[in-house]
């Protein structure tokens, strides 16, 4: 399938089965628009005869025909399947998310983790369980040198000693094992102090700091147990941390809800606070007044386009900034295998609860039916393991015929499950938002190339 769209004066086509992107002139855009398969020259001439000369139509058609023959337009899904099937893959563990704290000092309104305890009681991971998890990752990562540990919660800084124990143990193992650890921590920022900031900047390869944007937006949903907002405390601490990163990765990660559909203001606010690496994402789930309904969709799509235009303006003014969802690499992106399989949740990436149970990812923690095993005995729920391993854009019915599949990789398994009861049935609203982000991202990359930004 081929998806055509116009945005900010650019006519664009995306081939769904190859991922090829094409910038189109007017006649070629009209030729491709609405076509579900490679059209005939006769049908195209009839379709465009009142708008373009025969010679223009024929020239455009010949270009399209060449692209079709080379597998870059109206390419076959069977070619994609064959390319993926030809790759020899050794499945092994790549990353663990350590939920070192099932507790949090905030009570965020939209928290998927039930305000920090995952409906399993407030508890902290012991050093013993944490180090067993590290051993499990090392043992399960055959064929990989680079492996990852993400410190998560709740709020992981509530269990700071265990974080330090894990990092020290990992660095010790690097001296005797052919492994290199990549450490990330996700924090709400309220417990940062000079000691923690210095430690994080010294040891963490990446840091994710949760800030939703403007004070009134942030404090409405990210507050403590007494209802006090956290914006004014987090902003200066986050600035201190970011200023000491010295080139190391970080990003400020926010959530927008149905109550702040003007979220471009929050993105720009965060840029103006001095944060240059930002991700602001829609709230996940349904059933509460913060979550999105079909009636909200058109407003959100318009706001993504609005954000993309503001983003381009700032880039053209030589401002150094990066919005996560607009960072599609249209030249040297992920390999085809990763585009098909996405995050690897359930087999390459697992989450560990404080008691050592293994889950497909951090968003499934606390759901008893998704326990895969534990860090001592390993995976024993083989049916669940197989279900996640085979769940990809080639096996999801809704994804197979979607133009965006090689850019979104099928979306989030957890979002699909908690909205539709199945990890293989993507959430419709989330897909719609994702497609618009992809459209905007492609347009931005084309403008950057076109104008040398």
JSON list of C-alpha atoms in Angstrom, two decimals, residues 102-200:
[
{"chain": "A", "resi": 102, "resn": "UNK", "atom": "CA", "xyz": [7.16, -0.08, 44.18]},
{"chain": "A", "resi": 103, "resn": "UNK", "atom": "CA", "xyz": [6.62, 3.15, 46.00]},
{"chain": "A", "resi": 104, "resn": "UNK", "atom": "CA", "xyz": [6.56, 6.81, 45.07]},
{"chain": "A", "resi": 105, "resn": "UNK", "atom": "CA", "xyz": [6.51, 10.15, 46.85]},
{"chain": "A", "resi": 106, "resn": "UNK", "atom": "CA", "xyz": [4.09, 11.54, 44.22]},
{"chain": "A", "resi": 107, "resn": "UNK", "atom": "CA", "xyz": [0.51, 10.57, 43.45]},
{"chain": "A", "resi": 108, "resn": "UNK", "atom": "CA", "xyz": [0.18, 11.36, 39.75]},
{"chain": "A", "resi": 109, "resn": "UNK", "atom": "CA", "xyz": [-3.41, 11.26, 38.52]},
{"chain": "A", "resi": 110, "resn": "UNK", "atom": "CA", "xyz": [-2.75, 9.19, 35.39]},
{"chain": "A", "resi": 111, "resn": "UNK", "atom": "CA", "xyz": [-0.13, 6.80, 36.77]},
{"chain": "A", "resi": 112, "resn": "UNK", "atom": "CA", "xyz": [-0.37, 3.37, 35.08]},
{"chain": "A", "resi": 113, "resn": "UNK", "atom": "CA", "xyz": [1.47, 1.95, 38.12]},
{"chain": "A", "resi": 114, "resn": "UNK", "atom": "CA", "xyz": [-1.42, 2.72, 40.52]},
{"chain": "A", "resi": 115, "resn": "UNK", "atom": "CA", "xyz": [0.45, 5.67, 42.01]},
{"chain": "A", "resi": 116, "resn": "UNK", "atom": "CA", "xyz": [3.60, 3.65, 42.42]},
{"chain": "A", "resi": 117, "resn": "UNK", "atom": "CA", "xyz": [2.72, 0.31, 44.01]},
{"chain": "A", "resi": 118, "resn": "UNK", "atom": "CA", "xyz": [1.39, -1.57, 40.94]},
{"chain": "A", "resi": 119, "resn": "UNK", "atom": "CA", "xyz": [-1.54, -2.79, 43.02]},
{"chain": "A", "resi": 120, "resn": "UNK", "atom": "CA", "xyz": [0.86, -5.10, 44.83]},
{"chain": "A", "resi": 121, "resn": "UNK", "atom": "CA", "xyz": [1.70, -3.15, 47.98]},
{"chain": "A", "resi": 122, "resn": "UNK", "atom": "CA", "xyz": [4.47, -0.64, 48.59]},
{"chain": "A", "resi": 123, "resn": "UNK", "atom": "CA", "xyz": [7.86, -2.30, 48.74]},
{"chain": "A", "resi": 124, "resn": "UNK", "atom": "CA", "xyz": [11.50, -1.85, 47.75]},
{"chain": "A", "resi": 125, "resn": "UNK", "atom": "CA", "xyz": [13.73, -4.30, 45.89]},
{"chain": "A", "resi": 126, "resn": "UNK", "atom": "CA", "xyz": [16.50, -5.85, 47.99]},
{"chain": "A", "resi": 127, "resn": "UNK", "atom": "CA", "xyz": [20.13, -5.83, 46.91]},
{"chain": "A", "resi": 128, "resn": "UNK", "atom": "CA", "xyz": [20.02, -9.63, 46.79]},
{"chain": "A", "resi": 129, "resn": "UNK", "atom": "CA", "xyz": [17.17, -9.69, 44.25]},
{"chain": "A", "resi": 130, "resn": "UNK", "atom": "CA", "xyz": [18.71, -6.85, 42.26]},
{"chain": "A", "resi": 131, "resn": "UNK", "atom": "CA", "xyz": [22.07, -8.60, 41.88]},
{"chain": "A", "resi": 132, "resn": "UNK", "atom": "CA", "xyz": [20.35, -11.87, 40.99]},
{"chain": "A", "resi": 133, "resn": "UNK", "atom": "CA", "xyz": [18.58, -9.92, 38.23]},
{"chain": "A", "resi": 134, "resn": "UNK", "atom": "CA", "xyz": [21.94, -8.67, 36.94]},
{"chain": "A", "resi": 135, "resn": "UNK", "atom": "CA", "xyz": [23.26, -12.24, 36.89]},
{"chain": "A", "resi": 136, "resn": "UNK", "atom": "CA", "xyz": [20.13, -13.35, 35.05]},
{"chain": "A", "resi": 137, "resn": "UNK", "atom": "CA", "xyz": [20.66, -10.66, 32.40]},
{"chain": "A", "resi": 138, "resn": "UNK", "atom": "CA", "xyz": [24.32, -11.61, 31.91]},
{"chain": "A", "resi": 139, "resn": "UNK", "atom": "CA", "xyz": [23.51, -15.32, 31.64]},
{"chain": "A", "resi": 140, "resn": "UNK", "atom": "CA", "xyz": [20.62, -14.72, 29.24]},
{"chain": "A", "resi": 141, "resn": "UNK", "atom": "CA", "xyz": [22.38, -12.32, 26.90]},
{"chain": "A", "resi": 142, "resn": "UNK", "atom": "CA", "xyz": [24.38, -14.84, 24.89]},
{"chain": "A", "resi": 143, "resn": "UNK", "atom": "CA", "xyz": [25.82, -13.32, 21.76]},
{"chain": "A", "resi": 144, "resn": "UNK", "atom": "CA", "xyz": [25.52, -9.76, 23.02]},
{"chain": "A", "resi": 145, "resn": "UNK", "atom": "CA", "xyz": [28.20, -7.56, 24.49]},
{"chain": "A", "resi": 146, "resn": "UNK", "atom": "CA", "xyz": [26.10, -4.46, 25.12]},
{"chain": "A", "resi": 147, "resn": "UNK", "atom": "CA", "xyz": [23.29, -4.96, 27.60]},
{"chain": "A", "resi": 148, "resn": "UNK", "atom": "CA", "xyz": [20.99, -2.51, 29.37]},
{"chain": "A", "resi": 149, "resn": "UNK", "atom": "CA", "xyz": [19.52, -1.95, 32.81]},
{"chain": "A", "resi": 150, "resn": "UNK", "atom": "CA", "xyz": [16.81, 0.63, 33.40]},
{"chain": "A", "resi": 151, "resn": "UNK", "atom": "CA", "xyz": [16.10, 1.72, 36.97]},
{"chain": "A", "resi": 152, "resn": "UNK", "atom": "CA", "xyz": [12.39, 2.31, 37.33]},
{"chain": "A", "resi": 153, "resn": "UNK", "atom": "CA", "xyz": [9.60, 2.61, 39.85]},
{"chain": "A", "resi": 154, "resn": "UNK", "atom": "CA", "xyz": [7.56, 4.10, 41.43]},
{"chain": "A", "resi": 155, "resn": "UNK", "atom": "CA", "xyz": [10.42, 6.41, 42.16]},
{"chain": "A", "resi": 156, "resn": "UNK", "atom": "CA", "xyz": [13.78, 4.60, 41.99]},
{"chain": "A", "resi": 157, "resn": "UNK", "atom": "CA", "xyz": [15.58, 7.25, 44.02]},
{"chain": "A", "resi": 158, "resn": "UNK", "atom": "CA", "xyz": [13.62, 5.99, 47.02]},
{"chain": "A", "resi": 159, "resn": "UNK", "atom": "CA", "xyz": [15.93, 2.96, 46.80]},
{"chain": "A", "resi": 160, "resn": "UNK", "atom": "CA", "xyz": [19.12, 4.77, 45.88]},
{"chain": "A", "resi": 161, "resn": "UNK", "atom": "CA", "xyz": [21.45, 2.38, 47.71]},
{"chain": "A", "resi": 162, "resn": "UNK", "atom": "CA", "xyz": [20.29, -0.54, 45.58]},
{"chain": "A", "resi": 163, "resn": "UNK", "atom": "CA", "xyz": [20.76, 1.52, 42.44]},
{"chain": "A", "resi": 164, "resn": "UNK", "atom": "CA", "xyz": [24.37, 2.14, 43.45]},
{"chain": "A", "resi": 165, "resn": "UNK", "atom": "CA", "xyz": [24.88, -1.53, 44.35]},
{"chain": "A", "resi": 166, "resn": "UNK", "atom": "CA", "xyz": [23.70, -2.64, 40.92]},
{"chain": "A", "resi": 167, "resn": "UNK", "atom": "CA", "xyz": [25.90, -0.17, 39.05]},
{"chain": "A", "resi": 168, "resn": "UNK", "atom": "CA", "xyz": [28.95, -1.16, 41.09]},
{"chain": "A", "resi": 169, "resn": "UNK", "atom": "CA", "xyz": [28.26, -4.85, 40.51]},
{"chain": "A", "resi": 170, "resn": "UNK", "atom": "CA", "xyz": [27.77, -4.30, 36.79]},
{"chain": "A", "resi": 171, "resn": "UNK", "atom": "CA", "xyz": [31.05, -2.43, 36.47]},
{"chain": "A", "resi": 172, "resn": "UNK", "atom": "CA", "xyz": [32.77, -5.22, 38.39]},
{"chain": "A", "resi": 173, "resn": "UNK", "atom": "CA", "xyz": [31.36, -7.84, 36.01]},
{"chain": "A", "resi": 174, "resn": "UNK", "atom": "CA", "xyz": [32.57, -5.84, 33.02]},
{"chain": "A", "resi": 175, "resn": "UNK", "atom": "CA", "xyz": [36.13, -6.58, 34.11]},
{"chain": "A", "resi": 176, "resn": "UNK", "atom": "CA", "xyz": [35.68, -10.35, 33.92]},
{"chain": "A", "resi": 177, "resn": "UNK", "atom": "CA", "xyz": [32.83, -10.85, 31.42]},
{"chain": "A", "resi": 178, "resn": "UNK", "atom": "CA", "xyz": [32.67, -9.73, 27.81]},
{"chain": "A", "resi": 179, "resn": "UNK", "atom": "CA", "xyz": [29.81, -7.35, 28.60]},
{"chain": "A", "resi": 180, "resn": "UNK", "atom": "CA", "xyz": [29.23, -3.62, 28.71]},
{"chain": "A", "resi": 181, "resn": "UNK", "atom": "CA", "xyz": [26.34, -2.22, 30.74]},
{"chain": "A", "resi": 182, "resn": "UNK", "atom": "CA", "xyz": [24.27, 0.74, 29.60]},
{"chain": "A", "resi": 183, "resn": "UNK", "atom": "CA", "xyz": [22.46, 2.25, 32.59]},
{"chain": "A", "resi": 184, "resn": "UNK", "atom": "CA", "xyz": [19.33, 4.44, 32.51]},
{"chain": "A", "resi": 185, "resn": "UNK", "atom": "CA", "xyz": [17.29, 5.89, 35.34]},
{"chain": "A", "resi": 186, "resn": "UNK", "atom": "CA", "xyz": [13.77, 7.34, 35.18]},
{"chain": "A", "resi": 187, "resn": "UNK", "atom": "CA", "xyz": [12.93, 9.78, 37.96]},
{"chain": "A", "resi": 188, "resn": "UNK", "atom": "CA", "xyz": [10.32, 12.34, 38.91]},
{"chain": "A", "resi": 189, "resn": "UNK", "atom": "CA", "xyz": [13.21, 14.57, 40.03]},
{"chain": "A", "resi": 190, "resn": "UNK", "atom": "CA", "xyz": [11.86, 15.58, 43.42]},
{"chain": "A", "resi": 191, "resn": "UNK", "atom": "CA", "xyz": [14.44, 13.62, 45.42]},
{"chain": "A", "resi": 192, "resn": "UNK", "atom": "CA", "xyz": [17.46, 14.91, 43.54]},
{"chain": "A", "resi": 193, "resn": "UNK", "atom": "CA", "xyz": [20.21, 16.56, 45.56]},
{"chain": "A", "resi": 194, "resn": "UNK", "atom": "CA", "xyz": [23.85, 17.30, 44.81]},
{"chain": "A", "resi": 195, "resn": "UNK", "atom": "CA", "xyz": [25.00, 13.79, 45.77]},
{"chain": "A", "resi": 196, "resn": "UNK", "atom": "CA", "xyz": [22.42, 12.08, 43.55]},
{"chain": "A", "resi": 197, "resn": "UNK", "atom": "CA", "xyz": [22.90, 14.50, 40.67]},
{"chain": "A", "resi": 198, "resn": "UNK", "atom": "CA", "xyz": [26.67, 14.00, 40.69]},
{"chain": "A", "resi": 199, "resn": "UNK", "atom": "CA", "xyz": [26.27, 10.23, 40.92]},
{"chain": "A", "resi": 200, "resn": "UNK", "atom": "CA", "xyz": [23.71, 10.06, 38.11]}
]
